[in-house]
Coordinates of C-alpha atoms in Angstrom, one line a residue:
M1 CA 140.1 -275.1 -70.1
K2 CA 136.5 -275.3 -70.8
S3 CA 135.1 -272.9 -73.4
K4 CA 132.2 -270.8 -72.4
T5 CA 129.2 -271.4 -74.6
S6 CA 125.9 -269.6 -74.6
S7 CA 123.1 -271.8 -73.5
P8 CA 120.2 -272.1 -75.9
P9 CA 117.1 -270.0 -75.1
Q10 CA 114.5 -272.0 -73.2
E11 CA 111.2 -272.5 -74.8
G12 CA 108.6 -270.0 -73.7
A13 CA 111.2 -267.4 -72.6
A14 CA 110.7 -263.8 -73.6
P15 CA 113.2 -262.4 -76.2
P16 CA 115.8 -259.9 -74.9
S17 CA 114.5 -256.4 -74.7
R18 CA 115.9 -253.8 -77.2
C19 CA 114.8 -250.9 -75.1
P20 CA 117.4 -248.4 -73.9
D21 CA 118.7 -248.8 -70.3
N22 CA 116.5 -247.2 -67.6
S23 CA 119.0 -244.4 -67.0
A24 CA 118.4 -240.7 -66.8
F25 CA 120.6 -240.1 -69.9
K26 CA 119.2 -242.7 -72.2
Q27 CA 115.6 -242.0 -71.0
Q28 CA 116.1 -238.3 -71.4
R29 CA 115.3 -237.4 -67.9
L30 CA 118.2 -235.1 -67.4
P31 CA 117.4 -231.5 -66.3
A32 CA 117.1 -229.2 -69.3
W33 CA 116.4 -225.5 -70.0
K34 CA 113.3 -224.9 -72.0
P35 CA 112.7 -221.3 -73.1
Q36 CA 109.3 -220.0 -72.3
L37 CA 108.3 -217.6 -75.1
T38 CA 106.2 -214.7 -73.9
I39 CA 104.9 -211.8 -75.8
A40 CA 107.4 -209.5 -74.2
S41 CA 110.4 -211.6 -75.0
V42 CA 109.3 -212.1 -78.6
L43 CA 108.6 -208.5 -79.3
S44 CA 111.7 -207.3 -77.6
S45 CA 113.8 -209.7 -79.8
F46 CA 112.2 -208.4 -83.0
F47 CA 112.5 -204.8 -82.1
L48 CA 116.1 -205.1 -80.8
T49 CA 117.2 -207.0 -84.0
G50 CA 115.5 -204.4 -86.2
A51 CA 117.1 -201.5 -84.4
F52 CA 120.6 -203.2 -84.6
C53 CA 120.3 -204.0 -88.3
L54 CA 119.0 -200.5 -89.1
T55 CA 121.8 -198.8 -87.2
V56 CA 124.5 -200.9 -88.9
G57 CA 122.8 -200.5 -92.3
V58 CA 122.7 -196.7 -92.1
C59 CA 126.4 -196.7 -91.0
L60 CA 127.4 -198.9 -94.0
V61 CA 125.4 -196.9 -96.5
L62 CA 126.8 -193.6 -95.3
S63 CA 130.3 -195.1 -95.4
A64 CA 129.9 -196.4 -98.9
N65 CA 128.5 -193.1 -100.1
S66 CA 131.6 -191.3 -98.7
V67 CA 133.9 -193.1 -101.1
R68 CA 135.3 -190.9 -103.9
E69 CA 135.2 -192.8 -107.2
I70 CA 135.8 -191.9 -110.9
Q71 CA 134.9 -194.4 -113.6
I72 CA 135.9 -193.9 -117.3
D73 CA 134.8 -196.0 -120.2
Y74 CA 137.5 -196.1 -122.8
S75 CA 136.0 -198.8 -125.1
D76 CA 134.8 -196.3 -127.7
K77 CA 137.6 -193.8 -127.2
C78 CA 140.1 -196.4 -128.3
S79 CA 138.0 -197.8 -131.2
D80 CA 140.9 -197.6 -133.7
C81 CA 143.0 -199.9 -131.5
S82 CA 140.0 -202.1 -130.9
K83 CA 139.6 -202.7 -134.7
L84 CA 143.4 -203.4 -134.9
R85 CA 143.3 -206.0 -132.2
E86 CA 140.3 -207.9 -133.7
N87 CA 142.7 -209.3 -136.3
S88 CA 144.9 -211.8 -134.5
S89 CA 147.6 -211.3 -137.0
N90 CA 148.3 -207.9 -135.6
W91 CA 149.3 -209.3 -132.2
N92 CA 152.9 -207.9 -132.5
K93 CA 151.8 -204.3 -133.5
E94 CA 151.5 -201.7 -130.7
C95 CA 148.6 -199.4 -130.4
H96 CA 148.2 -196.5 -128.0
C97 CA 145.3 -194.2 -127.1
S98 CA 144.7 -191.4 -124.6
V99 CA 141.7 -190.4 -122.5
N100 CA 141.6 -187.0 -120.8
F101 CA 139.5 -186.2 -117.7
T102 CA 139.4 -183.5 -115.0
L103 CA 139.2 -183.7 -111.3
K104 CA 137.2 -180.7 -109.9
E105 CA 138.2 -181.5 -106.3
D106 CA 141.1 -183.1 -104.6
I107 CA 140.9 -186.8 -103.9
L108 CA 142.7 -187.3 -100.5
G109 CA 143.9 -190.5 -99.0
D110 CA 144.9 -193.8 -100.5
I111 CA 143.8 -194.2 -104.1
F112 CA 143.4 -197.4 -105.9
M113 CA 143.2 -198.0 -109.7
Y114 CA 141.0 -200.8 -111.0
Y115 CA 140.3 -202.1 -114.5
G116 CA 136.7 -203.1 -115.1
L117 CA 135.2 -205.5 -117.6
Q118 CA 131.6 -205.8 -118.7
N119 CA 129.9 -208.8 -120.3
F120 CA 133.0 -211.0 -119.7
Y121 CA 131.8 -214.4 -118.2
Q122 CA 134.4 -216.0 -116.1
N123 CA 132.0 -218.3 -114.3
H124 CA 131.6 -220.8 -117.1
R125 CA 132.5 -224.3 -115.7
R126 CA 135.0 -225.3 -118.4
Y127 CA 136.6 -221.9 -118.2
M128 CA 137.1 -222.1 -114.5
M129 CA 138.5 -225.6 -114.6
S130 CA 141.0 -224.7 -117.4
R131 CA 144.1 -224.3 -115.3
S132 CA 146.8 -226.4 -113.6
D133 CA 147.3 -225.6 -110.0
A134 CA 150.3 -228.0 -109.8
Q135 CA 152.0 -226.0 -112.6
L136 CA 151.3 -222.7 -110.9
L137 CA 153.0 -224.1 -107.8
G138 CA 156.2 -224.5 -109.9
R139 CA 156.0 -228.3 -110.2
N140 CA 157.2 -230.2 -113.2
V141 CA 153.9 -231.8 -114.3
N142 CA 152.5 -233.3 -117.5
I143 CA 149.9 -230.6 -118.4
Q144 CA 148.5 -232.8 -121.1
R145 CA 146.7 -234.7 -118.3
S146 CA 145.3 -231.5 -116.9
Y147 CA 142.1 -229.6 -117.8
C148 CA 144.1 -227.0 -119.7
A149 CA 143.2 -228.2 -123.2
P150 CA 143.1 -226.8 -125.8
F151 CA 145.5 -224.3 -124.3
S152 CA 148.0 -226.9 -123.0
T153 CA 150.5 -227.5 -125.8
Y154 CA 151.2 -226.3 -129.3
R155 CA 151.1 -228.5 -132.3
N156 CA 154.8 -229.2 -132.1
G157 CA 154.4 -230.4 -128.6
T158 CA 155.8 -227.4 -126.8
P159 CA 153.9 -226.9 -123.5
M160 CA 152.4 -223.5 -122.6
A161 CA 153.4 -221.8 -119.5
P162 CA 151.0 -221.0 -117.9
C163 CA 148.4 -223.2 -119.5
G164 CA 144.7 -223.0 -119.6
A165 CA 142.0 -220.7 -120.8
I166 CA 142.1 -218.4 -117.8
A167 CA 145.8 -217.6 -118.2
N168 CA 145.5 -217.3 -122.0
S169 CA 142.7 -214.6 -121.6
M170 CA 144.6 -212.5 -119.1
F171 CA 143.9 -208.7 -119.2
N172 CA 147.1 -207.2 -120.6
D173 CA 146.3 -203.5 -121.3
T174 CA 148.9 -201.2 -119.9
I175 CA 147.4 -198.1 -118.2
D176 CA 149.6 -195.1 -117.2
L177 CA 148.3 -191.9 -115.4
F178 CA 149.7 -188.4 -116.1
Y179 CA 149.0 -185.1 -114.3
N180 CA 148.9 -182.0 -116.4
C181 CA 150.3 -179.4 -114.1
N182 CA 150.4 -176.0 -115.8
S183 CA 152.6 -176.5 -118.8
S184 CA 154.4 -179.6 -117.6
V185 CA 153.2 -183.3 -117.6
I186 CA 154.0 -185.3 -114.5
E187 CA 153.6 -189.1 -114.4
V188 CA 151.7 -190.3 -111.4
P189 CA 153.7 -193.0 -109.6
L190 CA 151.9 -196.3 -109.4
L191 CA 152.7 -199.4 -107.3
K192 CA 152.6 -202.7 -109.2
T193 CA 153.3 -205.0 -106.2
G194 CA 151.5 -205.6 -102.9
N195 CA 148.1 -205.7 -104.6
S196 CA 147.4 -209.4 -104.5
W197 CA 146.3 -211.6 -101.5
W198 CA 149.1 -212.7 -99.2
T199 CA 147.9 -216.3 -99.4
D200 CA 148.0 -216.3 -103.2
K201 CA 151.4 -214.6 -103.4
N202 CA 153.1 -216.9 -100.9
V203 CA 151.1 -220.2 -100.9
K204 CA 149.1 -220.8 -104.2
F205 CA 151.7 -219.4 -106.7
R206 CA 155.4 -220.2 -106.9
N207 CA 158.0 -220.1 -109.6
P208 CA 160.0 -223.2 -110.6
E209 CA 163.3 -223.6 -108.8
S210 CA 166.3 -222.5 -110.9
Y211 CA 169.1 -220.0 -110.9
N212 CA 167.2 -217.7 -113.1
L213 CA 163.6 -217.5 -114.5
S214 CA 164.5 -217.8 -118.2
S215 CA 166.2 -221.2 -117.6
A216 CA 163.3 -222.2 -115.3
F217 CA 160.9 -221.8 -118.1
A218 CA 163.2 -223.2 -120.8
G219 CA 161.3 -225.5 -123.2
T220 CA 158.0 -223.8 -122.7
A221 CA 156.2 -221.1 -124.7
R222 CA 153.9 -218.2 -123.9
P223 CA 150.1 -218.7 -124.3
P224 CA 148.8 -217.8 -127.8
Y225 CA 147.2 -214.4 -126.8
W226 CA 150.2 -213.2 -124.8
Q227 CA 152.7 -210.8 -126.3
K228 CA 155.6 -211.8 -124.0
P229 CA 156.6 -214.9 -122.0
V230 CA 155.7 -215.2 -118.3
Y231 CA 159.2 -214.5 -117.1
L232 CA 159.2 -211.1 -118.7
L233 CA 155.9 -209.7 -117.4
D234 CA 157.6 -207.0 -115.4
K235 CA 160.9 -205.7 -116.9
K236 CA 161.5 -203.3 -114.1
D237 CA 161.1 -205.7 -111.1
E238 CA 162.6 -209.2 -111.5
R239 CA 160.8 -210.3 -108.3
N240 CA 157.4 -209.6 -110.0
N241 CA 157.9 -212.1 -112.8
G242 CA 156.7 -215.6 -113.5
Y243 CA 153.8 -217.1 -111.7
V244 CA 154.2 -214.7 -108.8
N245 CA 153.4 -211.6 -110.9
D246 CA 150.7 -209.6 -109.1
D247 CA 148.7 -208.8 -112.3
F248 CA 148.7 -212.5 -113.2
I249 CA 147.7 -213.7 -109.7
I250 CA 144.8 -211.2 -109.5
W251 CA 143.5 -212.3 -112.9
M252 CA 143.6 -216.0 -112.0
R253 CA 141.0 -215.3 -109.2
V254 CA 138.0 -215.5 -111.4
S255 CA 134.8 -213.5 -110.8
A256 CA 131.3 -214.8 -110.2
F257 CA 129.6 -212.1 -112.2
A258 CA 129.9 -211.0 -115.8
T259 CA 130.6 -207.4 -114.8
F260 CA 133.6 -207.1 -112.4
R261 CA 136.6 -205.0 -111.5
N262 CA 140.2 -206.1 -110.5
L263 CA 142.8 -204.1 -108.7
Y264 CA 145.4 -202.9 -111.1
R265 CA 147.6 -200.3 -109.3
R266 CA 147.9 -198.1 -106.2
V267 CA 148.9 -194.5 -106.3
K268 CA 152.3 -194.0 -104.5
R269 CA 151.9 -191.1 -102.2
I270 CA 155.1 -189.1 -102.8
Q271 CA 155.9 -185.5 -103.9
H272 CA 152.9 -183.9 -105.6
F273 CA 150.7 -186.8 -104.6
A274 CA 151.6 -187.2 -101.0
E275 CA 148.1 -186.3 -99.9
G276 CA 146.4 -188.0 -102.9
L277 CA 145.4 -186.7 -106.3
P278 CA 145.1 -182.9 -106.5
A279 CA 142.4 -181.3 -108.6
G280 CA 143.3 -180.6 -112.2
N281 CA 143.6 -182.2 -115.7
Y282 CA 144.7 -185.8 -116.0
T283 CA 145.4 -188.2 -118.9
F284 CA 145.2 -192.0 -119.1
R285 CA 147.7 -193.3 -121.7
I286 CA 146.6 -196.8 -122.6
S287 CA 148.5 -199.5 -124.5
Y288 CA 145.5 -201.3 -126.0
N289 CA 146.0 -205.1 -126.1
F290 CA 142.8 -206.6 -124.8
P291 CA 139.9 -206.8 -127.4
V292 CA 136.4 -206.9 -126.2
T293 CA 134.3 -206.2 -129.3
R294 CA 133.7 -209.9 -130.2
F295 CA 131.8 -210.6 -127.0
K296 CA 130.2 -207.2 -126.9
G297 CA 132.1 -206.1 -123.8
R298 CA 133.1 -202.8 -122.3
K299 CA 136.3 -201.7 -120.6
H300 CA 136.6 -199.2 -117.7
V301 CA 139.4 -197.7 -115.6
I302 CA 138.4 -196.7 -112.1
L303 CA 140.0 -194.5 -109.5
S304 CA 138.6 -195.0 -106.1
T305 CA 139.3 -194.4 -102.4
V306 CA 138.5 -196.9 -99.6
V307 CA 136.9 -196.5 -96.2
W308 CA 136.8 -198.7 -93.1
S309 CA 134.0 -200.8 -94.7
G310 CA 135.8 -201.2 -98.0
G311 CA 135.1 -199.7 -101.4
S312 CA 132.0 -198.2 -103.0
N313 CA 129.6 -201.2 -102.6
P314 CA 126.3 -200.3 -100.8
F315 CA 124.9 -203.9 -101.1
L316 CA 125.8 -204.9 -97.5
G317 CA 124.3 -201.7 -96.1
I318 CA 121.1 -202.2 -98.1
A319 CA 120.9 -205.8 -97.0
Y320 CA 121.1 -204.7 -93.3
L321 CA 118.4 -202.0 -93.9
V322 CA 116.0 -204.5 -95.5
S323 CA 116.6 -207.0 -92.7
G324 CA 116.1 -204.4 -90.0
T325 CA 112.9 -203.0 -91.7
A326 CA 111.5 -206.6 -92.0
A327 CA 112.2 -207.4 -88.4
T328 CA 110.7 -204.1 -87.2
L329 CA 107.5 -204.5 -89.3
T330 CA 107.2 -208.1 -88.1
G331 CA 107.3 -206.8 -84.5
F332 CA 104.5 -204.3 -85.2
V333 CA 102.4 -206.9 -86.9
I334 CA 102.8 -209.3 -84.0
T335 CA 101.9 -206.4 -81.6
G336 CA 98.7 -205.7 -83.6
I337 CA 97.7 -209.3 -83.6
H338 CA 98.4 -209.6 -79.8
L339 CA 96.3 -206.5 -79.0
K340 CA 93.4 -207.6 -81.2
L341 CA 93.3 -211.1 -79.7
R342 CA 93.6 -209.8 -76.1
K343 CA 90.8 -207.4 -76.7
K344 CA 88.6 -210.2 -78.1
K345 CA 89.5 -212.4 -75.1
T346 CA 88.6 -209.7 -72.6
Y347 CA 85.2 -209.2 -74.4
F348 CA 84.3 -212.9 -74.1
Q349 CA 85.4 -213.0 -70.5
K350 CA 83.0 -210.2 -69.7
Q351 CA 80.2 -212.0 -71.4

């Protein structure tokens, strides 16, 4: 068999061409649609876009304004407990305070209770990285190699469960709501579960596999700022303990802003509260555990309803209104420029 070899280029021969083949595809001769912008199409697009955005914006703003919301700041009303909590040696001492308020009208429908924090920055890079997602999935990992430090192990080598600065700073105030009906006091039933995202509850957070939670977390210790271990977060519901606790899961989803609110409870619609919260006198009884004085923060408790567009947040509606107004004004400006240039062109044609 003879091997095929390329013959050397002859002297004086032209080098091979590097141009694309002479085909319709490579020479871009395929038929194409090219939009022809006319004054009618441009103006109609601006005005239609403006009308659409203004309509949606008005609907969103009206919907947000229809939300019933009550916000109560209890930072100063629980000042005695706040001073007690500033001393870390008092971590095992309980402190309770009460805040009274009145509903002048009934709040009907589903009602959600939030806790709000002000001037608490969760968007710091080192704070956001201070967690171990592998540990939160129930895996047996060496957290000393994670980003949890300095909240990874104690001096004696005992690992923290859960580790990291986010988990250590978890909001742990206990808030109960009571309805003062005539001479009796009725506790408003609140739902602790079903408040977190389904993907968080079933995908991102899992407990270690064991026949019970106490043995699953054997050999670990609670974070320094916690008052009880992770497997005893909810004494009334064993399924709401460990890493799948709803309050813990909600806290671990950090906020982008220094002022934020997190869902805490939902009002269970039974008996006196089947339609919502009736008008009358109410009391928040708070077990104060989360100090905010050192970072000049504030704490709120919020009762709010929701509508088809969500909670009381008019930002999206305002954004639509601004966009619609800008598109409409742009359409009028283009119309004025077009009429002015057409009038000038007609004048010169007559000359």
